[in-house]
Amino acid sequence: MKKLLIVLTFLPPKSGGAEHVAWELAQRLAGDFEVHMMATSGGYKLPNVDLHHVPYLPLLTASYSTLARYKIKSILDEVSPDTIHIHRAVPWGYVLRSAKSAKIITCHGSEVFPLKKHPERFFLMSAFRRADVVTTPSRWLAKYVEAKYGQKCATIPSGVDTNTFRPIPSARKSDDVVLFVGRFMRAKGILDIVEAARSLPKY
């Protein structure tokens, strides 16, 4: 059975959208692959998924490329993955750039904008150069990464659990409602939504 190592910084419940995407991926692929996950935090247990932990260190990219590289190497040697799916080009794409396995990097956004300066740009470009495939969850982000960094990306939208998110026939319908979906934080544009709400009192 092929071995897949999924790499991310945090695991649910300490997580955002990128972490939930990786978590769902691990659950759904566990029957077809020998799935391993490497992250800095604990998290829920998953059946048929082996969790590997590295300590959380400040200055992630520099720390994991130097101080913690032996811990990461020991996990790679133990798992010996055929494929590594890396969530976030920096730090993990850079840290794992020399791994012999096939490497997929999924950019979720925060690691690529705003346009990075040195040394972050160096880390990012090094990660892209050594990846076999770079993906993004949206066409907009794929176009951004290509325009700013010259990196072509495949677009694979994040899945939606249709058991939870589905049309409800009895729901009140209105043309005057705007729905925001995302974490309630500045980086997700919530302040823009608040400002728009002030300007458009009809909605």
Short mmCIF file of N, CA, C and O in Angstrom, two decimals, residues 104-174:
data_model
loop_
_atom_site.label_atom_id
_atom_site.label_comp_id
_atom_site.label_asym_id
_atom_site.label_seq_id
_atom_site.Cartn_x
_atom_site.Cartn_y
_atom_site.Cartn_z
N ILE A 104 3.57 17.41 -3.09
CA ILE A 104 2.45 18.27 -3.50
C ILE A 104 2.37 19.38 -2.46
O ILE A 104 2.32 19.11 -1.27
N ILE A 105 2.36 20.62 -2.92
CA ILE A 105 2.17 21.76 -2.01
C ILE A 105 0.82 22.37 -2.30
O ILE A 105 0.50 22.69 -3.45
N THR A 106 0.01 22.54 -1.26
CA THR A 106 -1.24 23.27 -1.40
C THR A 106 -1.08 24.61 -0.70
O THR A 106 -0.82 24.66 0.50
N CYS A 107 -1.19 25.69 -1.49
CA CYS A 107 -1.13 27.06 -0.94
C CYS A 107 -2.54 27.44 -0.51
O CYS A 107 -3.47 27.34 -1.30
N HIS A 108 -2.68 27.89 0.72
CA HIS A 108 -3.99 28.28 1.22
C HIS A 108 -4.15 29.79 1.27
O HIS A 108 -5.23 30.28 1.58
N GLY A 109 -3.09 30.56 0.99
CA GLY A 109 -3.23 32.00 0.88
C GLY A 109 -2.32 32.80 1.77
O GLY A 109 -1.59 33.66 1.31
N SER A 110 -2.35 32.53 3.07
CA SER A 110 -1.61 33.39 4.00
C SER A 110 -0.12 33.35 3.77
O SER A 110 0.59 34.31 4.08
N GLU A 111 0.39 32.26 3.22
CA GLU A 111 1.84 32.18 3.01
C GLU A 111 2.30 32.87 1.72
O GLU A 111 3.50 33.00 1.50
N VAL A 112 1.36 33.31 0.88
CA VAL A 112 1.77 33.92 -0.39
C VAL A 112 1.38 35.38 -0.55
O VAL A 112 1.82 36.03 -1.49
N PHE A 113 0.54 35.92 0.32
CA PHE A 113 0.25 37.34 0.21
C PHE A 113 0.18 37.98 1.58
O PHE A 113 -0.16 37.31 2.56
N PRO A 114 0.52 39.28 1.65
CA PRO A 114 0.96 40.10 0.53
C PRO A 114 2.29 39.60 -0.03
O PRO A 114 2.92 38.74 0.56
N LEU A 115 2.69 40.17 -1.15
CA LEU A 115 3.91 39.74 -1.83
C LEU A 115 5.07 39.74 -0.84
O LEU A 115 5.34 40.72 -0.18
N LYS A 116 5.75 38.61 -0.75
CA LYS A 116 6.78 38.43 0.26
C LYS A 116 8.09 39.10 -0.14
O LYS A 116 8.43 39.23 -1.30
N LYS A 117 8.84 39.50 0.88
CA LYS A 117 10.17 40.06 0.70
C LYS A 117 11.19 39.00 1.11
O LYS A 117 10.86 38.00 1.70
N HIS A 118 12.46 39.26 0.80
CA HIS A 118 13.51 38.35 1.28
C HIS A 118 13.54 38.42 2.79
O HIS A 118 13.33 39.50 3.35
N PRO A 119 13.77 37.29 3.53
CA PRO A 119 14.07 35.95 3.01
C PRO A 119 12.83 35.10 2.74
O PRO A 119 12.95 34.01 2.20
N GLU A 120 11.63 35.59 3.11
CA GLU A 120 10.43 34.78 2.92
C GLU A 120 10.21 34.40 1.46
O GLU A 120 9.82 33.28 1.14
N ARG A 121 10.48 35.35 0.56
CA ARG A 121 10.31 35.05 -0.86
C ARG A 121 11.29 33.95 -1.30
O ARG A 121 10.94 33.07 -2.08
N PHE A 122 12.51 34.00 -0.78
CA PHE A 122 13.50 32.96 -1.09
C PHE A 122 12.98 31.60 -0.64
O PHE A 122 13.06 30.62 -1.40
N PHE A 123 12.45 31.51 0.59
CA PHE A 123 11.93 30.24 1.09
C PHE A 123 10.78 29.75 0.21
O PHE A 123 10.70 28.57 -0.14
N LEU A 124 9.90 30.66 -0.14
CA LEU A 124 8.73 30.31 -0.95
C LEU A 124 9.13 29.80 -2.33
O LEU A 124 8.67 28.76 -2.79
N MET A 125 10.02 30.54 -2.99
CA MET A 125 10.44 30.15 -4.34
C MET A 125 11.21 28.82 -4.32
O MET A 125 11.08 28.00 -5.22
N SER A 126 12.01 28.60 -3.27
CA SER A 126 12.73 27.33 -3.13
C SER A 126 11.74 26.18 -2.98
O SER A 126 11.93 25.10 -3.56
N ALA A 127 10.69 26.40 -2.20
CA ALA A 127 9.67 25.36 -2.03
C ALA A 127 8.98 25.05 -3.35
O ALA A 127 8.80 23.89 -3.72
N PHE A 128 8.60 26.09 -4.08
CA PHE A 128 7.93 25.89 -5.37
C PHE A 128 8.82 25.13 -6.35
O PHE A 128 8.37 24.23 -7.05
N ARG A 129 10.09 25.49 -6.41
CA ARG A 129 11.01 24.85 -7.37
C ARG A 129 11.15 23.36 -7.12
O ARG A 129 11.34 22.59 -8.07
N ARG A 130 11.05 22.94 -5.86
CA ARG A 130 11.28 21.54 -5.54
C ARG A 130 9.99 20.71 -5.46
O ARG A 130 10.05 19.51 -5.23
N ALA A 131 8.85 21.35 -5.65
CA ALA A 131 7.58 20.63 -5.60
C ALA A 131 7.27 19.98 -6.95
O ALA A 131 7.63 20.52 -8.00
N ASP A 132 6.61 18.85 -6.92
CA ASP A 132 6.16 18.20 -8.15
C ASP A 132 4.88 18.85 -8.66
O ASP A 132 4.68 18.97 -9.86
N VAL A 133 4.01 19.27 -7.73
CA VAL A 133 2.75 19.91 -8.08
C VAL A 133 2.45 20.96 -7.03
O VAL A 133 2.68 20.73 -5.84
N VAL A 134 1.93 22.12 -7.45
CA VAL A 134 1.45 23.14 -6.53
C VAL A 134 -0.03 23.34 -6.81
O VAL A 134 -0.44 23.49 -7.97
N THR A 135 -0.84 23.31 -5.76
CA THR A 135 -2.29 23.48 -5.93
C THR A 135 -2.78 24.64 -5.07
O THR A 135 -2.12 25.05 -4.12
N THR A 136 -3.94 25.15 -5.42
CA THR A 136 -4.64 26.14 -4.62
C THR A 136 -6.12 25.75 -4.58
O THR A 136 -6.60 25.06 -5.48
N PRO A 137 -6.87 26.22 -3.58
CA PRO A 137 -8.29 25.89 -3.52
C PRO A 137 -9.18 26.80 -4.36
O PRO A 137 -10.38 26.59 -4.42
N SER A 138 -8.61 27.83 -5.01
CA SER A 138 -9.45 28.71 -5.82
C SER A 138 -8.70 29.18 -7.06
O SER A 138 -7.47 29.28 -7.06
N ARG A 139 -9.46 29.48 -8.11
CA ARG A 139 -8.84 30.00 -9.34
C ARG A 139 -8.21 31.36 -9.08
O ARG A 139 -7.17 31.69 -9.63
N TRP A 140 -8.87 32.17 -8.23
CA TRP A 140 -8.33 33.49 -7.93
C TRP A 140 -6.93 33.37 -7.33
O TRP A 140 -6.01 34.07 -7.73
N LEU A 141 -6.76 32.46 -6.36
CA LEU A 141 -5.46 32.30 -5.72
C LEU A 141 -4.44 31.72 -6.70
O LEU A 141 -3.27 32.12 -6.68
N ALA A 142 -4.86 30.81 -7.56
CA ALA A 142 -3.94 30.26 -8.57
C ALA A 142 -3.43 31.37 -9.49
O ALA A 142 -2.23 31.43 -9.79
N LYS A 143 -4.32 32.26 -9.91
CA LYS A 143 -3.89 33.38 -10.76
C LYS A 143 -2.96 34.33 -10.01
O LYS A 143 -1.99 34.84 -10.58
N TYR A 144 -3.24 34.55 -8.74
CA TYR A 144 -2.39 35.42 -7.92
C TYR A 144 -0.98 34.84 -7.81
O TYR A 144 0.01 35.54 -8.00
N VAL A 145 -0.88 33.56 -7.48
CA VAL A 145 0.43 32.91 -7.32
C VAL A 145 1.21 32.94 -8.63
O VAL A 145 2.42 33.21 -8.64
N GLU A 146 0.53 32.71 -9.75
CA GLU A 146 1.23 32.75 -11.03
C GLU A 146 1.68 34.17 -11.36
O GLU A 146 2.81 34.39 -11.81
N ALA A 147 0.83 35.18 -11.11
CA ALA A 147 1.18 36.56 -11.43
C ALA A 147 2.32 37.08 -10.56
O ALA A 147 3.21 37.77 -11.04
N LYS A 148 2.31 36.75 -9.27
CA LYS A 148 3.29 37.30 -8.34
C LYS A 148 4.58 36.49 -8.26
O LYS A 148 5.64 37.03 -7.96
N TYR A 149 4.49 35.18 -8.51
CA TYR A 149 5.66 34.32 -8.31
C TYR A 149 6.04 33.50 -9.54
O TYR A 149 7.02 32.77 -9.51
N GLY A 150 5.22 33.57 -10.59
CA GLY A 150 5.53 32.80 -11.80
C GLY A 150 5.29 31.31 -11.65
O GLY A 150 5.76 30.53 -12.46
N GLN A 151 4.53 30.91 -10.63
CA GLN A 151 4.29 29.49 -10.37
C GLN A 151 2.90 29.08 -10.85
O GLN A 151 1.91 29.61 -10.39
N LYS A 152 2.85 28.15 -11.79
CA LYS A 152 1.56 27.64 -12.24
C LYS A 152 1.00 26.69 -11.18
O LYS A 152 1.74 25.92 -10.58
N CYS A 153 -0.31 26.75 -10.97
CA CYS A 153 -0.97 25.95 -9.95
C CYS A 153 -2.18 25.23 -10.53
O CYS A 153 -2.88 25.77 -11.38
N ALA A 154 -2.41 24.03 -10.05
CA ALA A 154 -3.67 23.34 -10.32
C ALA A 154 -4.67 23.82 -9.27
O ALA A 154 -4.30 24.05 -8.13
N THR A 155 -5.92 23.99 -9.68
CA THR A 155 -6.96 24.41 -8.73
C THR A 155 -7.80 23.21 -8.32
O THR A 155 -8.37 22.53 -9.17
N ILE A 156 -7.83 22.95 -7.01
CA ILE A 156 -8.66 21.87 -6.45
C ILE A 156 -9.49 22.51 -5.35
O ILE A 156 -8.99 22.75 -4.24
N PRO A 157 -10.75 22.84 -5.62
CA PRO A 157 -11.58 23.49 -4.60
C PRO A 157 -11.72 22.63 -3.35
O PRO A 157 -11.76 21.39 -3.44
N SER A 158 -11.78 23.28 -2.20
CA SER A 158 -12.04 22.55 -0.96
C SER A 158 -13.43 21.96 -1.02
O SER A 158 -14.36 22.59 -1.52
N GLY A 159 -13.58 20.77 -0.51
CA GLY A 159 -14.88 20.10 -0.54
C GLY A 159 -15.87 20.70 0.44
O GLY A 159 -15.49 21.45 1.34
N VAL A 160 -17.12 20.40 0.25
CA VAL A 160 -18.20 20.85 1.15
C VAL A 160 -18.96 19.61 1.58
O VAL A 160 -19.35 18.78 0.76
N ASP A 161 -19.17 19.49 2.89
CA ASP A 161 -19.96 18.38 3.42
C ASP A 161 -21.43 18.69 3.19
O ASP A 161 -22.03 19.50 3.89
N THR A 162 -22.02 18.04 2.20
CA THR A 162 -23.40 18.34 1.83
C THR A 162 -24.41 17.76 2.83
O THR A 162 -25.61 18.03 2.71
N ASN A 163 -23.95 16.98 3.81
CA ASN A 163 -24.85 16.57 4.89
C ASN A 163 -25.09 17.74 5.84
O ASN A 163 -26.12 17.83 6.49
N THR A 164 -24.12 18.65 5.92
CA THR A 164 -24.23 19.82 6.80
C THR A 164 -24.67 21.06 6.03
O THR A 164 -25.55 21.79 6.46
N PHE A 165 -24.06 21.30 4.87
CA PHE A 165 -24.33 22.51 4.08
C PHE A 165 -25.15 22.13 2.85
O PHE A 165 -24.62 21.54 1.91
N ARG A 166 -26.43 22.46 2.89
CA ARG A 166 -27.32 22.10 1.80
C ARG A 166 -28.50 23.07 1.78
O ARG A 166 -28.81 23.70 2.80
N PRO A 167 -29.16 23.20 0.65
CA PRO A 167 -30.35 24.07 0.60
C PRO A 167 -31.43 23.54 1.54
O PRO A 167 -31.64 22.34 1.65
N ILE A 168 -32.10 24.45 2.22
CA ILE A 168 -33.21 24.07 3.10
C ILE A 168 -34.47 24.67 2.47
O ILE A 168 -34.64 25.89 2.43
N PRO A 169 -35.36 23.82 1.96
CA PRO A 169 -36.55 24.33 1.24
C PRO A 169 -37.39 25.30 2.06
O PRO A 169 -37.98 26.22 1.51
N SER A 170 -37.46 25.10 3.38
CA SER A 170 -38.32 25.95 4.19
C SER A 170 -37.66 27.27 4.59
O SER A 170 -38.30 28.12 5.22
N ALA A 171 -36.38 27.48 4.23
CA ALA A 171 -35.69 28.70 4.64
C ALA A 171 -36.27 29.92 3.93
O ALA A 171 -36.67 29.86 2.76
N ARG A 172 -36.34 31.04 4.66
CA ARG A 172 -36.83 32.29 4.09
C ARG A 172 -35.83 32.78 3.04
O ARG A 172 -34.63 32.82 3.29
N LYS A 173 -36.31 33.13 1.88
CA LYS A 173 -35.44 33.60 0.81
C LYS A 173 -35.59 35.10 0.66
O LYS A 173 -36.67 35.65 0.81
N SER A 174 -34.47 35.76 0.37
CA SER A 174 -34.49 37.21 0.21
C SER A 174 -33.33 37.61 -0.68
O SER A 174 -32.26 37.01 -0.64
#
